[in-house]
mmCIF file of C-alpha atoms in Angstrom:
data_model
loop_
_atom_site.group_PDB
_atom_site.id
_atom_site.type_symbol
_atom_site.label_atom_id
_atom_site.label_comp_id
_atom_site.label_asym_id
_atom_site.label_seq_id
_atom_site.Cartn_x
_atom_site.Cartn_y
_atom_site.Cartn_z
ATOM 1 C CA UNK V 1 136.470 142.451 -103.662
ATOM 2 C CA UNK V 2 139.083 139.706 -104.661
ATOM 3 C CA UNK V 3 139.262 140.188 -108.153
ATOM 4 C CA UNK V 4 139.752 143.689 -107.714
ATOM 5 C CA UNK V 5 142.819 143.873 -105.689
ATOM 6 C CA UNK V 6 144.103 140.288 -108.144
ATOM 7 C CA UNK V 7 147.404 139.996 -109.080
ATOM 8 C CA UNK V 8 147.533 140.789 -113.067
ATOM 9 C CA UNK V 9 148.061 137.485 -114.805
ATOM 10 C CA UNK V 10 147.471 138.896 -118.580
ATOM 11 C CA UNK V 11 150.664 138.976 -119.419
ATOM 12 C CA UNK V 12 153.886 136.985 -119.630
ATOM 13 C CA UNK V 13 156.931 139.342 -120.179
ATOM 14 C CA UNK V 14 156.465 143.557 -119.555
ATOM 15 C CA UNK V 15 158.067 145.687 -121.962
ATOM 16 C CA UNK V 16 161.368 147.138 -120.381
ATOM 17 C CA UNK V 17 161.090 149.206 -117.523
ATOM 18 C CA UNK V 18 162.775 152.058 -119.406
ATOM 19 C CA UNK V 19 160.175 151.936 -121.752
ATOM 20 C CA UNK V 20 157.545 151.511 -119.901
ATOM 21 C CA UNK V 21 158.062 154.933 -117.832
ATOM 22 C CA UNK V 22 159.654 156.913 -120.944
ATOM 23 C CA UNK V 23 156.824 155.596 -123.271
ATOM 24 C CA UNK V 24 153.683 154.033 -121.673
ATOM 25 C CA UNK V 25 152.972 155.466 -118.492
ATOM 26 C CA UNK V 26 153.004 158.962 -120.019
ATOM 27 C CA UNK V 27 150.791 157.989 -122.666
ATOM 28 C CA UNK V 28 148.373 155.903 -120.600
ATOM 29 C CA UNK V 29 144.715 156.497 -120.253
ATOM 30 C CA UNK V 30 144.187 155.306 -117.177
ATOM 31 C CA UNK V 31 147.112 154.334 -115.050
ATOM 32 C CA UNK V 32 146.416 150.472 -114.669
ATOM 33 C CA UNK V 33 146.219 149.972 -118.666
ATOM 34 C CA UNK V 34 150.151 148.810 -117.994
ATOM 35 C CA UNK V 35 148.929 145.286 -117.753
ATOM 36 C CA UNK V 36 146.814 146.070 -121.296
ATOM 37 C CA UNK V 37 150.033 147.436 -123.386
ATOM 38 C CA UNK V 38 151.903 144.812 -121.789
ATOM 39 C CA UNK V 39 149.305 141.791 -123.347
ATOM 40 C CA UNK V 40 149.429 143.531 -126.149
ATOM 41 C CA UNK V 41 152.899 143.844 -126.605
ATOM 42 C CA UNK V 42 154.090 140.027 -125.988
ATOM 43 C CA UNK V 43 151.257 139.364 -128.692
ATOM 44 C CA UNK V 44 152.712 141.778 -130.851
ATOM 45 C CA UNK V 45 156.128 140.165 -130.405
ATOM 46 C CA UNK V 46 155.038 136.618 -130.764
ATOM 47 C CA UNK V 47 152.940 135.935 -133.347
ATOM 48 C CA UNK V 48 154.125 137.937 -135.928
ATOM 49 C CA UNK V 49 157.492 136.009 -135.401
ATOM 50 C CA UNK V 50 156.111 132.932 -135.284
ATOM 51 C CA UNK V 51 154.016 133.338 -138.440
ATOM 52 C CA UNK V 52 157.406 134.201 -140.406
ATOM 53 C CA UNK V 53 158.960 131.091 -138.705
ATOM 54 C CA UNK V 54 156.166 129.216 -139.704
ATOM 55 C CA UNK V 55 156.145 130.426 -143.739
ATOM 56 C CA UNK V 56 159.711 130.369 -143.989
ATOM 57 C CA UNK V 57 159.976 126.500 -142.758
ATOM 58 C CA UNK V 58 159.515 123.901 -145.169
ATOM 59 C CA UNK V 59 155.997 122.937 -145.539
ATOM 60 C CA UNK V 60 154.679 120.340 -142.216
ATOM 61 C CA UNK V 61 151.450 119.866 -140.987
ATOM 62 C CA UNK V 62 153.121 118.997 -137.721
ATOM 63 C CA UNK V 63 154.464 122.636 -137.223
ATOM 64 C CA UNK V 64 151.541 124.257 -138.031
ATOM 65 C CA UNK V 65 149.684 122.618 -135.525
ATOM 66 C CA UNK V 66 152.321 122.888 -133.107
ATOM 67 C CA UNK V 67 151.937 127.089 -134.086
ATOM 68 C CA UNK V 68 148.303 126.913 -133.694
ATOM 69 C CA UNK V 69 148.600 125.243 -130.220
ATOM 70 C CA UNK V 70 151.070 127.496 -129.078
ATOM 71 C CA UNK V 71 149.441 130.691 -129.988
ATOM 72 C CA UNK V 72 146.224 129.496 -128.674
ATOM 73 C CA UNK V 73 147.267 128.164 -125.105
ATOM 74 C CA UNK V 74 149.434 130.761 -124.515
ATOM 75 C CA UNK V 75 147.037 133.963 -125.753
ATOM 76 C CA UNK V 76 143.561 133.444 -126.716
ATOM 77 C CA UNK V 77 142.350 134.416 -123.797
ATOM 78 C CA UNK V 78 144.590 137.310 -123.620
ATOM 79 C CA UNK V 79 144.930 138.699 -126.671
ATOM 80 C CA UNK V 80 140.677 138.320 -127.060
ATOM 81 C CA UNK V 81 139.919 140.510 -123.896
ATOM 82 C CA UNK V 82 142.797 142.994 -124.578
ATOM 83 C CA UNK V 83 141.140 143.731 -127.820
ATOM 84 C CA UNK V 84 138.012 143.477 -126.285
ATOM 85 C CA UNK V 85 138.689 146.171 -124.080
ATOM 86 C CA UNK V 86 140.843 148.071 -126.086
ATOM 87 C CA UNK V 87 137.744 148.689 -127.964
ATOM 88 C CA UNK V 88 135.982 150.478 -125.714
ATOM 89 C CA UNK V 89 138.371 151.843 -124.265
ATOM 90 C CA UNK V 90 141.767 152.677 -126.064
ATOM 91 C CA UNK V 91 144.674 152.192 -123.919
ATOM 92 C CA UNK V 92 146.774 155.077 -125.168
ATOM 93 C CA UNK V 93 145.978 158.715 -125.385
ATOM 94 C CA UNK V 94 148.128 161.050 -126.375
ATOM 95 C CA UNK V 95 148.762 164.634 -124.479
ATOM 96 C CA UNK V 96 147.486 167.658 -126.191
ATOM 97 C CA UNK V 97 150.891 168.983 -126.840
ATOM 98 C CA UNK V 98 152.090 165.706 -128.428
ATOM 99 C CA UNK V 99 153.950 165.678 -131.883
ATOM 100 C CA UNK V 100 152.000 164.611 -135.092
ATOM 101 C CA UNK V 101 154.446 161.602 -135.189
ATOM 102 C CA UNK V 102 153.527 160.242 -131.527
ATOM 103 C CA UNK V 103 149.983 161.309 -132.126
ATOM 104 C CA UNK V 104 150.248 159.236 -135.280
ATOM 105 C CA UNK V 105 152.040 156.511 -133.714
ATOM 106 C CA UNK V 106 149.698 156.093 -130.139
ATOM 107 C CA UNK V 107 146.479 155.949 -132.590
ATOM 108 C CA UNK V 108 148.704 153.231 -134.427
ATOM 109 C CA UNK V 109 148.717 151.220 -131.555
ATOM 110 C CA UNK V 110 145.402 151.516 -130.525
ATOM 111 C CA UNK V 111 144.049 150.113 -133.679
ATOM 112 C CA UNK V 112 146.415 147.494 -134.065
ATOM 113 C CA UNK V 113 144.562 145.009 -132.065
ATOM 114 C CA UNK V 114 141.426 145.364 -134.577
ATOM 115 C CA UNK V 115 142.739 146.066 -137.637
ATOM 116 C CA UNK V 116 146.288 144.091 -137.162
ATOM 117 C CA UNK V 117 146.795 141.373 -134.280
ATOM 118 C CA UNK V 118 143.682 140.327 -134.428
ATOM 119 C CA UNK V 119 144.461 138.264 -138.143
ATOM 120 C CA UNK V 120 146.582 135.820 -136.278
ATOM 121 C CA UNK V 121 143.295 134.949 -134.131
ATOM 122 C CA UNK V 122 141.555 134.239 -137.618
ATOM 123 C CA UNK V 123 139.409 137.375 -137.106
ATOM 124 C CA UNK V 124 139.468 140.125 -140.663
ATOM 125 C CA UNK V 125 140.845 143.301 -139.936
ATOM 126 C CA UNK V 126 138.058 146.116 -139.187
ATOM 127 C CA UNK V 127 134.853 143.459 -138.564
ATOM 128 C CA UNK V 128 135.651 143.165 -134.140
ATOM 129 C CA UNK V 129 134.676 146.619 -133.216
ATOM 130 C CA UNK V 130 131.929 146.670 -136.229
ATOM 131 C CA UNK V 131 130.473 143.076 -134.348
ATOM 132 C CA UNK V 132 130.949 143.701 -130.437
ATOM 133 C CA UNK V 133 130.727 147.663 -130.392
ATOM 134 C CA UNK V 134 128.321 148.786 -132.710
ATOM 135 C CA UNK V 135 125.720 145.518 -133.221
ATOM 136 C CA UNK V 136 126.312 143.626 -129.895
ATOM 137 C CA UNK V 137 126.210 146.357 -127.326
ATOM 138 C CA UNK V 138 124.172 148.480 -129.432
ATOM 139 C CA UNK V 139 121.303 145.580 -130.112
ATOM 140 C CA UNK V 140 121.716 144.753 -126.523
ATOM 141 C CA UNK V 141 121.156 140.689 -127.822
ATOM 142 C CA UNK V 142 117.800 141.172 -129.133
ATOM 143 C CA UNK V 143 116.294 138.636 -131.759
ATOM 144 C CA UNK V 144 114.330 141.956 -133.507
ATOM 145 C CA UNK V 145 115.183 141.999 -137.297
ATOM 146 C CA UNK V 146 118.826 143.776 -137.998
ATOM 147 C CA UNK V 147 119.585 144.083 -134.166
ATOM 148 C CA UNK V 148 121.555 141.496 -133.016
ATOM 149 C CA UNK V 149 122.495 139.152 -135.830
ATOM 150 C CA UNK V 150 124.297 137.532 -132.486
ATOM 151 C CA UNK V 151 121.182 137.123 -130.197
ATOM 152 C CA UNK V 152 120.847 134.021 -128.049
ATOM 153 C CA UNK V 153 116.975 134.682 -127.255
ATOM 154 C CA UNK V 154 115.141 132.884 -129.583
ATOM 155 C CA UNK V 155 117.043 129.292 -129.599
ATOM 156 C CA UNK V 156 117.071 126.573 -126.974
ATOM 157 C CA UNK V 157 120.057 126.752 -124.739
ATOM 158 C CA UNK V 158 119.226 123.631 -122.158
ATOM 159 C CA UNK V 159 120.650 119.866 -122.656
ATOM 160 C CA UNK V 160 120.880 118.736 -125.976
ATOM 161 C CA UNK V 161 118.506 120.693 -127.512
ATOM 162 C CA UNK V 162 120.623 123.388 -126.448
ATOM 163 C CA UNK V 163 123.583 121.248 -128.173
ATOM 164 C CA UNK V 164 122.290 121.558 -131.454
ATOM 165 C CA UNK V 165 121.010 125.087 -131.386
ATOM 166 C CA UNK V 166 124.515 125.958 -130.617
ATOM 167 C CA UNK V 167 126.093 124.406 -133.657
ATOM 168 C CA UNK V 168 122.890 126.637 -135.861
ATOM 169 C CA UNK V 169 123.914 129.389 -133.895
ATOM 170 C CA UNK V 170 127.781 129.264 -134.044
ATOM 171 C CA UNK V 171 127.014 128.803 -138.039
ATOM 172 C CA UNK V 172 124.472 131.685 -138.595
ATOM 173 C CA UNK V 173 126.416 133.717 -136.578
ATOM 174 C CA UNK V 174 129.975 134.018 -136.828
ATOM 175 C CA UNK V 175 131.518 131.401 -139.059
ATOM 176 C CA UNK V 176 129.415 132.894 -142.011
ATOM 177 C CA UNK V 177 130.376 136.282 -140.537
ATOM 178 C CA UNK V 178 131.766 137.356 -143.987
ATOM 179 C CA UNK V 179 128.517 137.637 -145.901
ATOM 180 C CA UNK V 180 125.791 138.991 -142.345
ATOM 181 C CA UNK V 181 127.900 141.747 -141.024
ATOM 182 C CA UNK V 182 128.428 143.362 -144.265
ATOM 183 C CA UNK V 183 124.775 142.986 -144.778
ATOM 184 C CA UNK V 184 124.279 144.405 -141.461
ATOM 185 C CA UNK V 185 126.713 147.484 -141.877
ATOM 186 C CA UNK V 186 124.833 148.550 -144.916
ATOM 187 C CA UNK V 187 121.332 148.266 -143.251
ATOM 188 C CA UNK V 188 122.206 149.861 -139.465
ATOM 189 C CA UNK V 189 125.367 152.122 -140.158
ATOM 190 C CA UNK V 190 125.758 153.083 -143.568
ATOM 191 C CA UNK V 191 128.232 152.876 -146.734
ATOM 192 C CA UNK V 192 131.318 153.416 -145.116
ATOM 193 C CA UNK V 193 131.569 151.478 -142.471
ATOM 194 C CA UNK V 194 129.753 148.798 -144.578
ATOM 195 C CA UNK V 195 132.779 149.424 -146.937
ATOM 196 C CA UNK V 196 135.581 149.773 -144.215
ATOM 197 C CA UNK V 197 134.407 146.581 -143.208
ATOM 198 C CA UNK V 198 133.915 144.519 -146.816
ATOM 199 C CA UNK V 199 137.198 145.926 -147.111
ATOM 200 C CA UNK V 200 138.762 144.182 -143.975
ATOM 201 C CA UNK V 201 136.854 140.691 -145.530
ATOM 202 C CA UNK V 202 139.118 141.206 -148.570
ATOM 203 C CA UNK V 203 142.441 141.838 -146.874
ATOM 204 C CA UNK V 204 142.052 138.715 -145.073
ATOM 205 C CA UNK V 205 140.930 136.104 -147.063
ATOM 206 C CA UNK V 206 142.933 137.685 -149.978
ATOM 207 C CA UNK V 207 146.008 137.166 -148.198
ATOM 208 C CA UNK V 208 145.024 133.917 -147.746
ATOM 209 C CA UNK V 209 145.291 132.732 -151.103
ATOM 210 C CA UNK V 210 148.432 135.346 -151.525
ATOM 211 C CA UNK V 211 150.727 133.851 -148.496
ATOM 212 C CA UNK V 212 149.664 129.956 -150.943
ATOM 213 C CA UNK V 213 152.674 131.303 -152.893
ATOM 214 C CA UNK V 214 155.077 130.822 -150.592
ATOM 215 C CA UNK V 215 153.607 127.997 -148.233
ATOM 216 C CA UNK V 216 150.633 126.257 -148.939
ATOM 217 C CA UNK V 217 150.539 124.525 -145.443
ATOM 218 C CA UNK V 218 151.887 127.272 -143.594
ATOM 219 C CA UNK V 219 148.637 129.221 -145.258
ATOM 220 C CA UNK V 220 146.328 127.174 -144.167
ATOM 221 C CA UNK V 221 147.336 127.185 -140.550
ATOM 222 C CA UNK V 222 147.656 131.252 -140.903
ATOM 223 C CA UNK V 223 144.233 131.808 -141.808
ATOM 224 C CA UNK V 224 141.645 129.306 -142.332
ATOM 225 C CA UNK V 225 142.102 127.051 -139.112
ATOM 226 C CA UNK V 226 142.142 130.222 -136.966
ATOM 227 C CA UNK V 227 139.445 131.066 -138.152
ATOM 228 C CA UNK V 228 137.230 128.568 -137.697
ATOM 229 C CA UNK V 229 138.556 127.961 -134.127
ATOM 230 C CA UNK V 230 138.463 131.285 -132.885
ATOM 231 C CA UNK V 231 134.686 131.466 -134.364
ATOM 232 C CA UNK V 232 133.772 129.072 -132.870
ATOM 233 C CA UNK V 233 135.332 129.923 -129.711
ATOM 234 C CA UNK V 234 133.842 133.125 -129.793
ATOM 235 C CA UNK V 235 130.627 131.889 -130.727
ATOM 236 C CA UNK V 236 130.031 129.601 -127.681
ATOM 237 C CA UNK V 237 131.840 132.396 -125.300
ATOM 238 C CA UNK V 238 129.142 134.779 -125.984
ATOM 239 C CA UNK V 239 126.347 132.101 -125.942
ATOM 240 C CA UNK V 240 128.002 131.098 -122.275
ATOM 241 C CA UNK V 241 127.558 134.887 -121.303
ATOM 242 C CA UNK V 242 123.865 135.189 -122.468
ATOM 243 C CA UNK V 243 122.393 131.878 -122.028
ATOM 244 C CA UNK V 244 120.528 133.050 -118.830
ATOM 245 C CA UNK V 245 118.013 135.522 -120.002
ATOM 246 C CA UNK V 246 115.562 137.143 -117.606
ATOM 247 C CA UNK V 247 112.208 137.301 -119.941
ATOM 248 C CA UNK V 248 109.355 139.878 -120.158
ATOM 249 C CA UNK V 249 106.557 138.430 -118.811
ATOM 250 C CA UNK V 250 104.628 137.612 -121.986
ATOM 251 C CA UNK V 251 108.100 135.650 -122.987
ATOM 252 C CA UNK V 252 109.112 137.919 -125.142
ATOM 253 C CA UNK V 253 112.963 139.137 -124.823
ATOM 254 C CA UNK V 254 114.186 142.263 -122.703
ATOM 255 C CA UNK V 255 117.543 144.272 -123.505
ATOM 256 C CA UNK V 256 117.857 145.455 -119.870
ATOM 257 C CA UNK V 257 121.755 144.222 -119.059
ATOM 258 C CA UNK V 258 120.709 142.536 -116.422
ATOM 259 C CA UNK V 259 118.257 140.815 -117.962
ATOM 260 C CA UNK V 260 120.799 139.245 -120.608
ATOM 261 C CA UNK V 261 123.915 138.902 -118.530
ATOM 262 C CA UNK V 262 124.981 138.138 -115.409
ATOM 263 C CA UNK V 263 128.232 138.061 -113.479
ATOM 264 C CA UNK V 264 131.049 135.443 -112.489
ATOM 265 C CA UNK V 265 133.018 136.450 -109.471
ATOM 266 C CA UNK V 266 136.409 134.878 -108.085
ATOM 267 C CA UNK V 267 136.884 132.733 -110.984
ATOM 268 C CA UNK V 268 140.305 131.957 -112.297
ATOM 269 C CA UNK V 269 139.480 133.577 -115.592
ATOM 270 C CA UNK V 270 138.845 136.909 -113.963
ATOM 271 C CA UNK V 271 142.724 137.697 -113.481
ATOM 272 C CA UNK V 272 143.558 136.458 -116.903
ATOM 273 C CA UNK V 273 141.423 138.321 -118.803
ATOM 274 C CA UNK V 274 140.391 142.112 -117.451
ATOM 275 C CA UNK V 275 137.590 140.968 -114.943
ATOM 276 C CA UNK V 276 135.907 139.393 -118.348
ATOM 277 C CA UNK V 277 133.216 137.707 -115.872
ATOM 278 C CA UNK V 278 131.660 141.305 -114.557
ATOM 279 C CA UNK V 279 129.617 140.838 -118.004
ATOM 280 C CA UNK V 280 126.326 142.342 -116.977
ATOM 281 C CA UNK V 281 128.087 145.092 -115.333
ATOM 282 C CA UNK V 282 129.737 145.831 -118.845
ATOM 283 C CA UNK V 283 126.911 145.507 -120.387
ATOM 284 C CA UNK V 284 125.386 148.222 -118.022
ATOM 285 C CA UNK V 285 128.571 150.558 -118.507
ATOM 286 C CA UNK V 286 130.802 149.233 -121.556
ATOM 287 C CA UNK V 287 132.999 151.923 -121.248
ATOM 288 C CA UNK V 288 133.935 151.342 -117.370
ATOM 289 C CA UNK V 289 137.410 150.345 -117.016
ATOM 290 C CA UNK V 290 138.223 146.835 -116.283
ATOM 291 C CA UNK V 291 139.872 147.203 -113.341
ATOM 292 C CA UNK V 292 137.117 149.118 -111.543
ATOM 293 C CA UNK V 293 134.200 146.445 -112.428
ATOM 294 C CA UNK V 294 134.714 144.417 -108.882
ATOM 295 C CA UNK V 295 134.245 147.754 -107.429
ATOM 296 C CA UNK V 296 131.000 148.984 -109.522
ATOM 297 C CA UNK V 297 129.600 145.427 -108.885
ATOM 298 C CA UNK V 298 130.412 145.920 -104.787
ATOM 299 C CA UNK V 299 128.681 149.203 -105.042
ATOM 300 C CA UNK V 300 125.398 147.696 -106.617
ATOM 301 C CA UNK V 301 125.436 145.331 -104.422
ATOM 302 C CA UNK V 302 125.971 147.660 -101.419
ATOM 303 C CA UNK V 303 122.806 149.785 -103.066
ATOM 304 C CA UNK V 304 120.238 146.916 -103.120
ATOM 305 C CA UNK V 305 121.142 146.043 -99.480
ATOM 306 C CA UNK V 306 120.615 149.094 -98.261
ATOM 307 C CA UNK V 307 117.318 150.149 -100.288
ATOM 308 C CA UNK V 308 115.756 146.386 -98.918
ATOM 309 C CA UNK V 309 117.010 146.910 -95.411
ATOM 310 C CA UNK V 310 115.470 150.017 -95.232
ATOM 311 C CA UNK V 311 111.816 149.092 -96.933
ATOM 312 C CA UNK V 312 112.161 145.765 -94.339
ATOM 313 C CA UNK V 313 112.812 148.028 -91.201
ATOM 314 C CA UNK V 314 109.639 150.698 -92.618
ATOM 315 C CA UNK V 315 107.598 148.628 -94.324
ATOM 316 C CA UNK V 316 107.724 151.201 -96.984
ATOM 317 C CA UNK V 317 109.905 152.120 -99.648
ATOM 318 C CA UNK V 318 109.126 155.752 -99.341
ATOM 319 C CA UNK V 319 112.280 157.841 -97.896
ATOM 320 C CA UNK V 320 114.540 154.452 -98.933
ATOM 321 C CA UNK V 321 117.976 154.960 -100.036
ATOM 322 C CA UNK V 322 117.489 154.376 -103.808
ATOM 323 C CA UNK V 323 118.233 151.228 -105.441
ATOM 324 C CA UNK V 324 120.829 151.042 -108.597
ATOM 325 C CA UNK V 325 119.868 152.717 -111.520
ATOM 326 C CA UNK V 326 117.137 149.952 -113.994
ATOM 327 C CA UNK V 327 116.587 147.236 -111.224
ATOM 328 C CA UNK V 328 113.257 146.405 -111.036
ATOM 329 C CA UNK V 329 113.375 143.103 -108.675
ATOM 330 C CA UNK V 330 116.296 141.703 -106.470
ATOM 331 C CA UNK V 331 116.217 138.512 -108.704
ATOM 332 C CA UNK V 332 116.683 140.563 -112.113
ATOM 333 C CA UNK V 333 120.997 140.050 -110.912
ATOM 334 C CA UNK V 334 122.760 136.494 -111.385
ATOM 335 C CA UNK V 335 125.848 136.180 -110.033
ATOM 336 C CA UNK V 336 128.205 132.575 -109.589
ATOM 337 C CA UNK V 337 131.423 132.400 -107.881
ATOM 338 C CA UNK V 338 134.062 130.446 -108.564
ATOM 339 C CA UNK V 339 132.414 129.419 -112.021
ATOM 340 C CA UNK V 340 133.376 130.959 -115.635
ATOM 341 C CA UNK V 341 131.381 131.540 -118.722
ATOM 342 C CA UNK V 342 132.556 128.650 -120.844
ATOM 343 C CA UNK V 343 131.893 126.315 -116.994
ATOM 344 C CA UNK V 344 128.375 127.753 -116.905
ATOM 345 C CA UNK V 345 127.629 127.551 -121.141
ATOM 346 C CA UNK V 346 128.613 123.552 -120.884
ATOM 347 C CA UNK V 347 126.936 122.915 -117.800
ATOM 348 C CA UNK V 348 123.362 124.923 -119.297
ATOM 349 C CA UNK V 349 124.287 121.630 -121.949
ATOM 350 C CA UNK V 350 123.477 119.179 -119.495
ATOM 351 C CA UNK V 351 120.533 119.643 -118.182
ATOM 352 C CA UNK V 352 119.574 119.504 -114.411
ATOM 353 C CA UNK V 353 122.721 117.617 -113.307
ATOM 354 C CA UNK V 354 124.533 120.759 -114.443
ATOM 355 C CA UNK V 355 121.475 123.630 -113.353
ATOM 356 C CA UNK V 356 122.329 122.079 -109.857
ATOM 357 C CA UNK V 357 125.917 122.633 -110.262
ATOM 358 C CA UNK V 358 125.763 126.143 -111.356
ATOM 359 C CA UNK V 359 122.988 126.837 -108.223
ATOM 360 C CA UNK V 360 125.772 125.282 -105.735
ATOM 361 C CA UNK V 361 127.591 128.402 -107.202
ATOM 362 C CA UNK V 362 125.019 131.341 -106.861
ATOM 363 C CA UNK V 363 125.585 134.473 -104.968
ATOM 364 C CA UNK V 364 122.358 136.587 -103.580
ATOM 365 C CA UNK V 365 123.484 140.235 -103.750
ATOM 366 C CA UNK V 366 120.797 141.018 -101.692
ATOM 367 C CA UNK V 367 121.255 138.549 -99.308
ATOM 368 C CA UNK V 368 124.681 136.572 -98.762
ATOM 369 C CA UNK V 369 123.802 134.930 -95.870
ATOM 370 C CA UNK V 370 121.000 132.534 -97.451
ATOM 371 C CA UNK V 371 122.890 130.448 -99.204
ATOM 372 C CA UNK V 372 121.342 127.012 -98.888
ATOM 373 C CA UNK V 373 117.886 128.892 -99.848
ATOM 374 C CA UNK V 374 119.661 130.849 -103.194
ATOM 375 C CA UNK V 375 120.267 127.418 -104.577
ATOM 376 C CA UNK V 376 117.513 126.189 -104.832
ATOM 377 C CA UNK V 377 115.760 129.093 -105.679
ATOM 378 C CA UNK V 378 118.562 129.543 -108.319
ATOM 379 C CA UNK V 379 118.204 126.019 -109.708
ATOM 380 C CA UNK V 380 114.136 126.765 -110.725
ATOM 381 C CA UNK V 381 115.416 130.545 -111.911
ATOM 382 C CA UNK V 382 118.011 128.762 -114.590
ATOM 383 C CA UNK V 383 115.177 126.949 -115.828
ATOM 384 C CA UNK V 384 113.344 129.509 -116.273
ATOM 385 C CA UNK V 385 115.751 131.644 -117.448
ATOM 386 C CA UNK V 386 117.049 128.919 -119.983
ATOM 387 C CA UNK V 387 113.543 128.834 -121.497
ATOM 388 C CA UNK V 388 113.849 130.296 -125.299
ATOM 389 C CA UNK V 389 111.996 133.911 -125.914
ATOM 390 C CA UNK V 390 109.016 134.265 -128.148
ATOM 391 C CA UNK V 391 109.357 137.146 -131.156
ATOM 392 C CA UNK V 392 106.334 139.155 -131.089
ATOM 393 C CA UNK V 393 105.955 137.853 -134.692
ATOM 394 C CA UNK V 394 105.183 134.424 -133.351
ATOM 395 C CA UNK V 395 102.632 136.018 -130.569
ATOM 396 C CA UNK V 396 100.883 137.892 -133.297
ATOM 397 C CA UNK V 397 100.182 134.395 -135.021
#
């Protein structure tokens, strides 16, 4: 429960107390979303101000590099995950009796991360919710055609072959987003969402050409450079979160939450990323509030332990407390303590050494006392989970 009680580090400077008390708290959809509002406000103040100063300054690659370095060092993790959870659960909710102006302001604030602020971090407007919420969560990392274009299932994810496969994955799934996402939207969502996605992409890259008339050097550091950096960061983040897959007996991909994701517990990233380490919990309950995910994880562990203890004591599952829903076996759940997703992603590419290192951080949700035995089991399990899935088309041949 360390993550549940951790001091939040997602923002640097809170909004003034009088603004928070008078305008923010009465509109919060969840009482703990003050941290999310503060984080988004920090970005909304810093990013446009810094971008305008860069455009107004004399053309300079040094200033452009400093702008990108400051923006990404200060806010990349914090903003991406603030936007992520705001896309799943809008932080503000206007009261039923609120004026139309208030409702408009609340709606604008809720939409700002995915339609405006995202552009400062290289993401075209109106694309994130389509890509992440609709496609990624809807497709559940499935490699089936036109399900989840960001699926990692059929690619090697271990060692040098995994590193080469990641480069292809980045180019295919994220750098080519401007072409692939509208096609996906047309096939899966219909004309309205397709038009919205295309308009966001056209507006984003159209802005680049408009800015070049103001300051060509600054324009490069405001549009294409962030696009390349963020596409790489998001690709490796998704790759790492979905590197360890529990395949079906025939080697095909499964789509249950704990077959495609794992949890990172008590790692430094969680306090800066709204508990993003609980990724399997998030896939199981995408609308679970970020502050409650450590609690959900603990509840599921307790349910498993109670179920297994009854079976061990009575020799049968008849009458046993039910295990958490959608669980078929204890090893369907992986969790690691003290490592973040990027740590695990890099270690997977280091082969056997990386697997041994990851295994030392393994936490058994069913019997946390047997760590030495668990590490040996986990190293073997990791090699199994890093195998590429076979497609049903390949099986037919």
